[in-house]
């Protein structure tokens, strides 16, 4: 069967166009990856009352041990970089209790996993995830400039004690009363403060106070965690950035 002239010209045009674009493909560029490996950064803080140290595994990989009132990796080390996504954290405590916790590591976020609660409870300790910032919001990056202004320290408060509520925090003369008291596992927003050495006073259970001095560095962020029972209340200043 004879192909009409116009259809024949169209077929020739389409063929030449296909050959032209095929010849224009730049084979020197890197191929598009089939998947992107997203990462997150984390630390684990052991504030589980009465449970002692905790041996940690994450998705079956041994991490190490974290004493009561401390964090893993420790204060001198940076945050642990892990793939984002679903995680299973197992904490084996000195008191013989072992618990498994499932959570999701938020993509591109820096966060802490707090082990909280009273080990004497039948349900045992639980976990609280506190996200801090995107991992690319670093001090010297354009994206992190607003988080790290000069001469400024940001402070958050976390309640890891099973029998207190936190009412307020005063750093130097900067007083911050919370709209609602912070219960177990709750944290405040970051509060803006001047850098320098100040007396910190935290009011809890309406009338009780805990006070200490601390030298806050400029362009830094901190979490003050209260833990243990009220009769033996302790604190830890965790350096976030």
Backbone as JSON, one array per atom type, in Angstrom:
{
  "sequence": "XXXXXXXXXXXXXXXXXXXXXXXXXXXXXXXXXXXXXXXXXXXXXXXXXXXXXXXXXXXXXXXXXXXXXXXXXXXXXXXXXXXXXXXXXXXXXXXXXXXXXXXXXXXXXXXXXXXXXXXXXXXXXXXXXXXXXXXXXXXXXXXXXXXXXXXXXXXXXXXXXXXXXXXXXXXXXXXXXXXXXXXXXXXXXXXXXXXXXXXXXXXXXXXXXXXXXXXXXXXXXXXXXXXXXXXXXXXXXXXXX",
  "N": [[0.85, -1.19, 0.0], [0.57, 2.18, -0.81], [2.09, 4.84, 0.92], [0.67, 7.91, 1.87], [1.88, 11.11, 0.78], [2.16, 13.23, 2.74], [2.04, 11.83, 5.18], [4.3, 10.27, 4.91], [6.35, 12.2, 4.94], [6.02, 13.12, 7.57], [6.74, 10.86, 9.06], [9.44, 10.67, 8.36], [10.39, 13.06, 9.45], [9.91, 12.64, 12.21], [11.65, 10.51, 12.67], [14.2, 11.66, 12.12], [14.22, 13.6, 14.12], [14.28, 12.04, 16.44], [16.77, 10.79, 16.17], [18.41, 13.05, 16.3], [18.04, 14.09, 18.95], [18.89, 11.9, 20.44], [21.56, 11.94, 19.84], [22.32, 14.15, 21.25], [22.47, 13.58, 23.95], [24.19, 13.87, 26.96], [26.62, 11.91, 27.89], [28.59, 12.11, 29.77], [27.87, 13.02, 32.26], [27.05, 12.33, 35.73], [25.12, 9.44, 36.48], [21.62, 9.46, 37.32], [20.85, 8.73, 40.64], [19.34, 5.68, 41.81], [18.17, 5.71, 44.29], [18.02, 7.79, 47.25], [20.07, 8.21, 50.0], [19.06, 9.11, 53.0], [19.98, 10.82, 56.03], [20.19, 11.04, 59.65], [20.81, 12.57, 62.88], [21.66, 11.57, 66.16], [21.4, 11.29, 69.79], [21.36, 9.33, 72.79], [19.81, 9.66, 75.88], [20.02, 8.66, 79.17], [17.69, 8.7, 81.48], [16.21, 7.09, 83.08], [14.69, 6.33, 85.97], [16.05, 4.56, 88.69], [16.96, 2.42, 87.2], [19.61, 2.13, 86.59], [22.69, 1.82, 84.66], [22.46, 1.58, 81.04], [22.67, -0.75, 78.47], [22.96, -0.41, 75.03], [21.4, -1.2, 71.93], [20.93, -0.64, 68.48], [18.75, -1.23, 65.97], [19.74, -3.84, 66.03], [22.48, -3.47, 66.12], [25.23, -3.13, 68.24], [25.68, -0.42, 70.42], [26.84, 0.54, 72.78], [27.31, 1.39, 76.28], [25.34, 3.43, 78.47], [25.54, 5.43, 81.26], [23.37, 6.16, 84.1], [21.82, 9.29, 83.98], [23.48, 10.31, 82.05], [24.6, 10.73, 78.58], [24.66, 9.1, 75.35], [26.3, 9.19, 72.22], [28.98, 10.34, 74.47], [29.37, 13.5, 76.28], [31.61, 14.73, 75.21], [31.8, 13.82, 72.68], [30.49, 13.93, 69.31], [27.15, 14.02, 67.8], [25.56, 10.94, 66.9], [25.6, 9.73, 63.64], [23.09, 8.39, 61.66], [21.19, 6.26, 59.4], [18.14, 7.63, 58.18], [14.71, 6.93, 59.16], [12.73, 4.01, 60.13], [13.37, 2.73, 63.38], [14.65, 0.43, 65.84], [15.25, 0.48, 69.14], [16.98, -1.04, 71.69], [17.21, -1.25, 75.13], [19.07, -2.5, 77.67], [18.92, -2.74, 81.02], [20.72, -2.22, 84.14], [19.24, -3.19, 86.26], [18.2, -5.52, 85.41], [16.06, -5.42, 83.73], [14.9, -5.32, 80.4], [14.1, -3.4, 77.59], [12.37, -2.78, 74.55], [12.18, -0.33, 72.07], [10.37, 1.31, 69.56], [10.81, 3.69, 67.01], [10.81, 6.52, 64.73], [13.43, 7.87, 62.92], [13.56, 11.07, 62.09], [13.82, 12.42, 58.85], [16.82, 14.01, 57.98], [17.07, 15.33, 60.4], [18.3, 16.47, 63.61], [18.39, 15.03, 66.76], [17.4, 14.04, 70.14], [17.06, 11.02, 72.02], [15.3, 10.35, 74.8], [15.4, 8.31, 77.6], [13.0, 7.69, 79.88], [11.09, 7.64, 82.98], [9.95, 5.52, 85.7], [11.72, 2.77, 86.79], [10.6, 0.93, 88.45], [7.95, 0.77, 87.86], [5.36, -1.23, 86.38], [5.13, -1.08, 83.64], [7.56, -0.09, 82.96], [10.46, 1.87, 81.78], [10.06, 4.49, 79.26], [10.33, 6.04, 75.97], [11.18, 9.32, 74.81], [11.2, 11.44, 72.1], [13.03, 14.21, 71.1], [13.19, 16.57, 68.77], [15.67, 18.76, 67.39], [16.88, 20.43, 65.37], [17.29, 20.92, 61.77], [19.86, 18.97, 60.25], [21.5, 20.37, 58.55], [21.45, 22.96, 59.35], [23.76, 24.46, 60.42], [26.22, 26.2, 62.5], [27.84, 27.96, 60.97], [26.62, 28.12, 58.55], [24.51, 29.44, 55.92], [21.86, 28.77, 56.27], [21.72, 28.38, 58.98], [22.06, 30.75, 60.34], [20.1, 32.3, 61.75], [19.66, 30.74, 63.96], [21.89, 30.91, 65.52], [22.71, 33.53, 66.73], [25.04, 36.23, 67.42], [26.6, 36.53, 70.66], [24.61, 35.21, 72.02], [22.86, 32.67, 73.8], [20.89, 29.77, 73.58], [18.42, 28.12, 75.48], [16.84, 25.18, 76.5], [14.43, 23.41, 78.5], [14.07, 20.23, 79.99], [11.98, 17.79, 81.38], [12.78, 15.08, 83.16], [12.11, 13.77, 85.44], [10.18, 11.58, 87.49], [8.34, 12.49, 89.4], [7.88, 15.26, 89.56], [6.77, 18.54, 88.52], [7.67, 21.15, 86.31], [7.85, 24.56, 86.77], [9.04, 27.09, 86.12], [11.93, 28.87, 84.8], [14.79, 30.72, 85.59], [17.4, 32.61, 84.37], [20.1, 34.29, 85.32], [18.86, 37.44, 85.27], [16.81, 36.92, 83.63], [13.71, 35.85, 83.48], [11.52, 33.11, 82.98], [8.37, 31.95, 82.9], [6.44, 29.07, 82.57], [3.56, 28.51, 80.55], [2.01, 26.28, 81.1], [2.78, 23.86, 83.57], [5.67, 21.77, 83.12], [5.42, 18.4, 82.59], [6.43, 14.96, 83.19], [8.68, 13.95, 80.69], [8.22, 16.11, 79.08], [9.22, 19.08, 77.3], [10.52, 22.43, 77.12], [10.23, 25.17, 74.75], [13.07, 26.55, 72.95], [14.72, 28.99, 74.83], [15.69, 32.35, 74.69], [18.77, 33.72, 75.66], [21.34, 35.8, 77.12], [24.82, 35.24, 76.47], [27.26, 33.94, 78.8], [28.36, 33.7, 82.28], [26.02, 32.61, 84.53], [23.63, 32.47, 87.22], [21.42, 29.83, 87.48], [18.07, 29.22, 88.11], [15.58, 26.98, 88.82], [12.19, 26.48, 89.18], [10.08, 24.12, 90.67], [7.33, 21.87, 91.23], [5.68, 23.88, 92.19], [6.67, 25.36, 94.49], [9.24, 24.53, 95.13], [12.8, 24.8, 94.57], [15.64, 24.55, 92.39], [19.0, 25.31, 92.02], [21.91, 26.49, 90.29], [25.16, 27.37, 88.95], [26.24, 28.33, 85.69], [28.3, 28.53, 82.78], [27.41, 29.88, 79.91], [28.04, 29.53, 76.51], [28.54, 31.75, 73.71], [26.55, 31.77, 70.73], [25.51, 29.19, 70.97], [23.6, 26.23, 71.89], [21.52, 24.72, 74.35], [20.29, 22.02, 76.45], [18.69, 21.74, 79.47], [18.32, 19.18, 81.63], [16.23, 17.81, 84.07], [16.23, 15.22, 86.47], [15.71, 12.01, 88.14], [14.16, 11.19, 91.35], [12.12, 13.54, 93.23], [13.09, 13.88, 95.84], [15.73, 13.47, 95.56], [16.7, 15.11, 93.54], [18.3, 15.78, 90.45], [20.4, 17.39, 87.95], [21.31, 17.91, 84.53], [23.33, 19.53, 82.19], [23.04, 19.6, 78.9], [24.83, 19.83, 75.95], [23.69, 21.03, 73.02], [24.47, 22.31, 70.64]],
  "CA": [[0.0, 0.0, 0.0], [1.37, 3.38, -0.94], [1.91, 5.8, 2.02], [0.46, 9.28, 1.38], [3.08, 11.97, 0.83], [2.26, 13.96, 4.01], [2.37, 10.89, 6.24], [5.69, 9.86, 4.71], [7.19, 13.29, 5.43], [5.93, 13.14, 9.04], [7.55, 9.75, 9.59], [10.85, 11.03, 8.18], [10.68, 14.11, 10.43], [10.0, 12.04, 13.54], [12.86, 9.69, 12.72], [15.35, 12.55, 12.21], [14.18, 14.24, 15.43], [14.72, 11.05, 17.43], [18.22, 10.62, 15.99], [19.06, 14.29, 16.75], [18.05, 14.17, 20.42], [19.73, 10.82, 20.95], [22.96, 12.37, 19.71], [22.58, 15.27, 22.16], [22.55, 13.13, 25.33], [25.52, 14.02, 27.55], [26.94, 10.68, 28.61], [29.67, 12.34, 30.71], [27.35, 13.39, 33.58], [26.79, 11.2, 36.62], [23.76, 8.93, 36.33], [20.7, 9.76, 38.41], [20.81, 7.57, 41.54], [18.05, 5.02, 41.92], [17.6, 6.07, 45.58], [18.81, 8.74, 48.01], [20.25, 7.75, 51.38], [18.9, 10.21, 53.94], [20.57, 10.54, 57.33], [19.77, 11.81, 60.82], [21.81, 12.58, 63.95], [20.97, 11.28, 67.41], [22.02, 10.88, 71.03], [20.45, 8.69, 73.73], [20.02, 10.15, 77.25], [19.43, 7.7, 80.12], [17.11, 9.32, 82.66], [15.27, 6.12, 83.63], [14.92, 6.29, 87.41], [16.18, 3.27, 89.35], [17.31, 1.35, 86.27], [21.06, 2.05, 86.44], [23.2, 1.98, 83.3], [21.73, 0.88, 79.99], [23.41, -1.2, 77.29], [22.1, -0.03, 73.91], [21.56, -1.69, 70.56], [20.06, 0.06, 67.54], [18.52, -2.13, 64.82], [20.6, -5.01, 66.17], [23.9, -3.1, 66.22], [25.63, -2.71, 69.58], [26.18, 0.95, 70.49], [27.64, 0.73, 73.98], [26.57, 1.56, 77.51], [25.14, 4.82, 78.9], [25.2, 5.48, 82.68], [22.23, 6.95, 84.52], [22.09, 10.72, 84.0], [24.41, 10.7, 81.0], [24.14, 10.53, 77.22], [25.52, 8.36, 74.4], [27.69, 9.34, 72.64], [29.13, 11.19, 75.63], [29.34, 14.95, 76.08], [32.77, 15.17, 74.42], [31.65, 13.31, 71.31], [29.39, 14.5, 68.53], [25.96, 13.19, 67.65], [25.72, 9.74, 66.08], [24.93, 9.82, 62.34], [22.42, 7.13, 61.34], [20.21, 6.38, 58.32], [16.8, 8.01, 58.61], [13.69, 5.91, 59.0], [12.27, 3.22, 61.26], [14.44, 2.22, 64.24], [14.34, -0.32, 67.05], [16.28, 0.69, 70.15], [16.84, -1.94, 72.84], [17.97, -0.83, 76.3], [19.17, -3.54, 78.71], [19.29, -1.99, 82.21], [21.42, -2.93, 85.21], [18.3, -3.83, 87.17], [17.76, -6.77, 84.79], [14.95, -5.2, 82.8], [15.26, -4.96, 79.03], [12.94, -2.92, 76.87], [12.55, -2.47, 73.14], [11.42, 0.85, 71.69], [10.35, 1.59, 68.13], [10.58, 5.1, 66.68], [11.27, 6.89, 63.4], [14.42, 8.94, 62.85], [13.05, 12.02, 61.11], [14.79, 12.69, 57.8], [17.66, 15.2, 58.02], [16.92, 16.0, 61.69], [19.16, 16.2, 64.76], [17.44, 14.82, 67.86], [17.78, 13.2, 71.28], [16.13, 10.02, 72.53], [15.35, 10.34, 76.25], [14.81, 7.2, 78.33], [12.4, 8.29, 81.07], [10.13, 6.84, 83.72], [10.41, 4.81, 86.89], [11.95, 1.37, 86.46], [9.78, 0.09, 89.32], [6.62, 0.63, 87.27], [5.19, -2.47, 85.63], [5.35, -0.81, 82.22], [8.97, 0.22, 82.77], [10.79, 3.15, 81.13], [9.59, 4.77, 77.91], [11.22, 6.96, 75.25], [10.66, 10.58, 74.3], [12.06, 11.97, 71.05], [13.01, 15.67, 71.02], [13.91, 17.1, 67.61], [16.34, 20.02, 67.69], [17.0, 21.26, 64.17], [17.79, 20.18, 60.61], [21.3, 18.76, 60.39], [22.24, 21.32, 57.72], [21.38, 24.3, 59.95], [24.95, 24.54, 61.26], [26.53, 27.56, 62.96], [28.46, 28.81, 59.96], [25.91, 28.02, 57.27], [23.49, 30.47, 55.68], [20.59, 28.29, 56.81], [21.75, 28.36, 60.44], [22.38, 32.07, 60.91], [19.1, 32.76, 62.71], [19.7, 29.9, 65.15], [23.11, 31.15, 66.28], [23.11, 34.94, 66.72], [26.19, 36.57, 68.25], [26.39, 36.86, 72.08], [23.35, 34.62, 72.45], [22.76, 31.24, 74.09], [19.51, 29.3, 73.65], [18.31, 27.1, 76.51], [15.58, 24.46, 76.63], [14.32, 22.65, 79.75], [13.42, 18.94, 79.8], [11.63, 17.14, 82.65], [12.97, 13.63, 83.17], [11.82, 13.26, 86.79], [8.84, 10.99, 87.5], [7.4, 13.01, 90.4], [7.86, 16.72, 89.65], [6.41, 19.36, 87.36], [8.55, 22.31, 86.27], [7.04, 25.77, 86.61], [9.72, 28.23, 85.51], [13.38, 28.91, 84.84], [15.37, 32.06, 85.58], [18.84, 32.61, 84.09], [20.44, 35.67, 85.65], [17.62, 38.2, 85.51], [15.86, 36.56, 82.57], [12.74, 34.91, 84.05], [10.57, 32.52, 82.03], [7.38, 31.08, 83.54], [5.76, 28.29, 81.53], [2.1, 28.64, 80.56], [1.56, 25.1, 81.84], [3.95, 23.16, 84.11], [6.2, 20.68, 82.3], [5.36, 17.1, 83.24], [7.44, 13.98, 82.79], [8.87, 13.78, 79.26], [7.92, 17.34, 78.34], [10.32, 20.04, 77.2], [10.14, 23.78, 76.71], [10.88, 25.69, 73.55], [14.35, 27.2, 73.25], [14.58, 30.32, 75.4], [16.83, 33.18, 74.31], [19.49, 34.3, 76.78], [22.68, 36.32, 76.85], [25.91, 34.32, 76.8], [28.0, 34.33, 79.99], [28.2, 32.9, 83.49], [24.82, 33.05, 85.24], [22.94, 31.56, 88.14], [20.19, 29.26, 86.93], [17.13, 28.79, 89.15], [14.42, 26.3, 88.25], [11.13, 26.25, 90.16], [9.3, 22.92, 90.36], [6.29, 21.55, 92.23], [5.12, 25.17, 92.61], [7.43, 26.15, 95.47], [10.62, 24.03, 95.3], [13.75, 25.37, 93.61], [16.96, 23.97, 92.16], [19.82, 26.38, 91.45], [23.32, 26.21, 90.02], [25.78, 28.34, 88.05], [26.74, 27.73, 84.44], [28.86, 29.48, 81.82], [26.82, 29.61, 78.6], [28.85, 30.07, 75.41], [27.82, 32.45, 72.65], [26.2, 31.0, 69.53], [25.37, 27.8, 71.39], [22.26, 25.82, 72.31], [21.63, 23.79, 75.48], [19.1, 21.46, 77.1], [18.86, 21.43, 80.89], [17.44, 18.06, 81.95], [16.07, 17.43, 85.46], [15.94, 13.79, 86.52], [15.65, 11.31, 89.43], [12.99, 11.55, 92.14], [12.21, 14.89, 93.79], [13.88, 13.88, 97.06], [17.14, 13.37, 95.2], [16.65, 15.68, 92.21], [19.59, 16.09, 89.82], [20.28, 18.09, 86.68], [22.4, 17.76, 83.56], [23.32, 20.52, 81.12], [23.41, 18.91, 77.67], [25.2, 20.76, 74.88], [23.07, 20.66, 71.75], [25.33, 22.83, 69.59]],
  "C": [[0.89, 1.24, 0.0], [1.03, 4.36, 0.17], [1.72, 7.19, 1.44], [1.69, 10.14, 1.65], [3.24, 12.64, 2.2], [2.62, 13.04, 5.16], [3.82, 10.43, 6.14], [6.64, 10.94, 5.23], [7.18, 13.38, 6.96], [6.78, 12.05, 9.65], [9.03, 10.05, 9.48], [11.26, 12.08, 9.22], [10.85, 13.54, 11.83], [11.26, 11.21, 13.7], [14.09, 10.57, 12.91], [15.4, 13.25, 13.57], [14.69, 13.31, 16.52], [16.23, 10.87, 17.37], [18.96, 11.84, 16.53], [19.16, 14.33, 18.27], [18.87, 13.05, 21.03], [21.19, 11.2, 20.89], [23.33, 13.47, 20.66], [22.7, 14.84, 23.61], [23.98, 13.21, 25.81], [25.81, 12.81, 28.41], [28.04, 10.87, 29.63], [29.18, 12.67, 32.1], [27.1, 12.14, 34.4], [25.36, 10.72, 36.44], [22.91, 9.31, 37.54], [20.61, 8.55, 39.32], [19.41, 7.0, 41.63], [17.38, 5.33, 43.26], [18.55, 7.04, 46.28], [18.88, 8.26, 49.45], [20.19, 8.96, 52.31], [19.47, 9.82, 55.3], [19.98, 11.44, 58.4], [20.91, 11.76, 61.83], [21.11, 12.42, 65.28], [21.93, 11.09, 68.57], [20.94, 10.23, 71.9], [20.81, 9.16, 75.13], [19.29, 9.21, 78.21], [18.99, 8.42, 81.38], [16.08, 8.39, 83.32], [15.59, 5.88, 85.11], [14.98, 4.86, 87.93], [16.6, 2.13, 88.45], [18.81, 1.19, 86.09], [21.5, 2.32, 85.02], [22.36, 1.18, 82.31], [22.67, 0.52, 78.86], [22.48, -1.07, 76.09], [22.44, -0.81, 72.65], [20.53, -0.96, 69.7], [19.96, -0.77, 66.27], [19.5, -3.29, 64.82], [22.08, -4.72, 66.29], [24.21, -2.57, 67.61], [26.2, -1.29, 69.56], [27.15, 1.14, 71.65], [26.73, 0.94, 75.17], [26.48, 3.03, 77.88], [24.74, 4.82, 80.37], [23.95, 6.33, 82.94], [22.62, 8.41, 84.6], [23.05, 11.21, 82.94], [23.84, 10.38, 79.63], [25.15, 9.72, 76.42], [25.24, 8.86, 72.99], [27.84, 10.39, 73.75], [29.26, 12.66, 75.26], [30.48, 15.43, 75.2], [32.67, 14.75, 72.96], [30.48, 13.99, 70.61], [28.19, 13.58, 68.5], [26.27, 12.03, 66.71], [24.93, 9.9, 64.78], [24.38, 8.44, 61.96], [21.54, 7.33, 60.11], [18.85, 6.78, 58.88], [15.84, 6.83, 58.46], [13.41, 5.14, 60.28], [13.44, 2.61, 62.03], [13.85, 1.39, 65.38], [15.51, -0.17, 68.01], [15.98, -0.25, 71.31], [17.77, -1.44, 73.93], [17.91, -1.93, 77.35], [19.74, -2.87, 79.96], [19.98, -2.88, 83.24], [20.47, -3.66, 86.14], [17.71, -5.12, 86.58], [16.63, -6.6, 83.8], [15.49, -4.78, 81.44], [14.0, -4.54, 78.3], [13.32, -2.55, 75.45], [11.62, -1.32, 72.78], [11.5, 1.04, 70.18], [10.05, 3.07, 67.92], [11.1, 5.34, 65.27], [12.26, 8.03, 63.51], [14.01, 9.87, 61.72], [14.15, 12.42, 60.13], [15.48, 14.04, 57.99], [17.52, 15.98, 59.33], [17.98, 15.55, 62.69], [18.24, 16.1, 65.97], [18.08, 14.02, 68.99], [16.65, 12.22, 71.59], [16.31, 9.97, 74.04], [14.68, 9.07, 76.78], [14.3, 7.74, 79.65], [11.44, 7.32, 81.74], [10.78, 6.12, 84.88], [10.52, 3.33, 86.57], [11.12, 0.43, 87.32], [8.37, -0.09, 88.77], [6.54, -0.65, 86.44], [5.44, -2.28, 84.14], [6.81, -0.47, 81.93], [9.2, 1.54, 82.08], [10.16, 3.26, 79.73], [10.57, 5.72, 77.24], [10.46, 8.2, 74.82], [11.67, 11.11, 73.29], [11.91, 13.49, 71.02], [13.86, 16.11, 69.83], [14.48, 18.48, 67.92], [16.41, 20.96, 66.48], [17.33, 20.35, 63.0], [19.31, 20.07, 60.72], [22.12, 19.73, 59.55], [22.12, 22.76, 58.22], [22.55, 24.48, 60.93], [25.3, 26.0, 61.55], [27.02, 28.47, 61.85], [27.8, 28.71, 58.6], [24.89, 29.15, 57.15], [22.16, 30.07, 56.3], [20.54, 28.34, 58.33], [21.97, 29.7, 61.1], [21.39, 32.5, 61.98], [19.13, 31.95, 64.01], [20.88, 30.23, 66.05], [23.55, 32.62, 66.22], [24.28, 35.19, 67.69], [25.75, 36.9, 69.67], [25.11, 36.26, 72.65], [23.5, 33.13, 72.73], [21.28, 30.89, 74.19], [19.44, 28.12, 74.63], [16.9, 26.51, 76.51], [15.61, 23.67, 77.94], [13.54, 21.37, 79.48], [13.17, 18.31, 81.17], [11.75, 15.63, 82.52], [12.72, 13.0, 84.53], [10.4, 12.74, 86.86], [7.86, 11.64, 88.47], [7.51, 14.52, 90.61], [7.18, 17.29, 88.4], [7.24, 20.62, 87.45], [7.73, 23.54, 85.93], [7.74, 26.89, 85.86], [11.22, 28.03, 85.56], [13.82, 30.37, 84.76], [16.87, 31.93, 85.38], [19.31, 34.05, 84.26], [19.19, 36.43, 86.04], [16.53, 37.88, 84.5], [14.92, 35.46, 83.09], [11.76, 34.42, 82.99], [9.65, 31.57, 82.79], [6.58, 30.38, 82.44], [4.25, 28.43, 81.67], [1.45, 27.48, 81.29], [2.8, 24.37, 82.34], [4.37, 22.0, 83.21], [6.15, 19.38, 83.1], [6.46, 16.19, 82.73], [7.48, 13.83, 81.27], [8.57, 15.0, 78.43], [9.11, 18.28, 78.37], [9.78, 21.39, 76.77], [10.7, 24.07, 75.33], [12.24, 26.25, 73.95], [14.09, 28.63, 73.71], [15.85, 31.11, 75.14], [17.44, 33.85, 75.54], [20.8, 34.9, 76.31], [23.71, 35.24, 77.2], [26.62, 34.84, 78.05], [27.72, 33.42, 81.16], [27.04, 33.45, 84.32], [24.39, 32.01, 86.27], [21.64, 31.12, 87.5], [19.32, 28.79, 88.09], [15.88, 28.22, 88.49], [13.42, 26.03, 89.37], [10.31, 25.03, 89.72], [8.36, 22.62, 91.53], [5.8, 22.81, 92.95], [6.04, 25.99, 93.5], [8.88, 25.71, 95.64], [11.52, 24.63, 94.22], [15.03, 24.55, 93.55], [17.8, 25.06, 91.5], [21.26, 25.93, 91.31], [23.85, 27.32, 89.11], [26.31, 27.63, 86.82], [27.22, 28.84, 83.51], [28.37, 29.11, 80.42], [27.64, 30.3, 77.51], [27.96, 30.76, 74.38], [27.62, 31.54, 71.45], [26.12, 29.5, 69.84], [23.94, 27.53, 71.86], [22.4, 24.69, 73.33], [20.25, 23.22, 75.84], [19.46, 21.15, 78.54], [17.84, 20.37, 81.25], [17.43, 17.84, 83.46], [15.65, 15.97, 85.51], [16.1, 13.26, 87.94], [14.43, 11.82, 90.21], [13.21, 12.89, 92.83], [13.08, 14.94, 95.04], [15.37, 13.83, 96.78], [17.37, 13.98, 93.8], [18.05, 16.08, 91.71], [19.33, 16.86, 88.53], [21.49, 17.76, 85.81], [22.24, 18.85, 82.51], [23.88, 19.84, 79.87], [23.69, 19.95, 76.59], [24.62, 20.27, 73.57], [23.93, 21.09, 70.57], [26.42, 23.69, 70.22]]
}
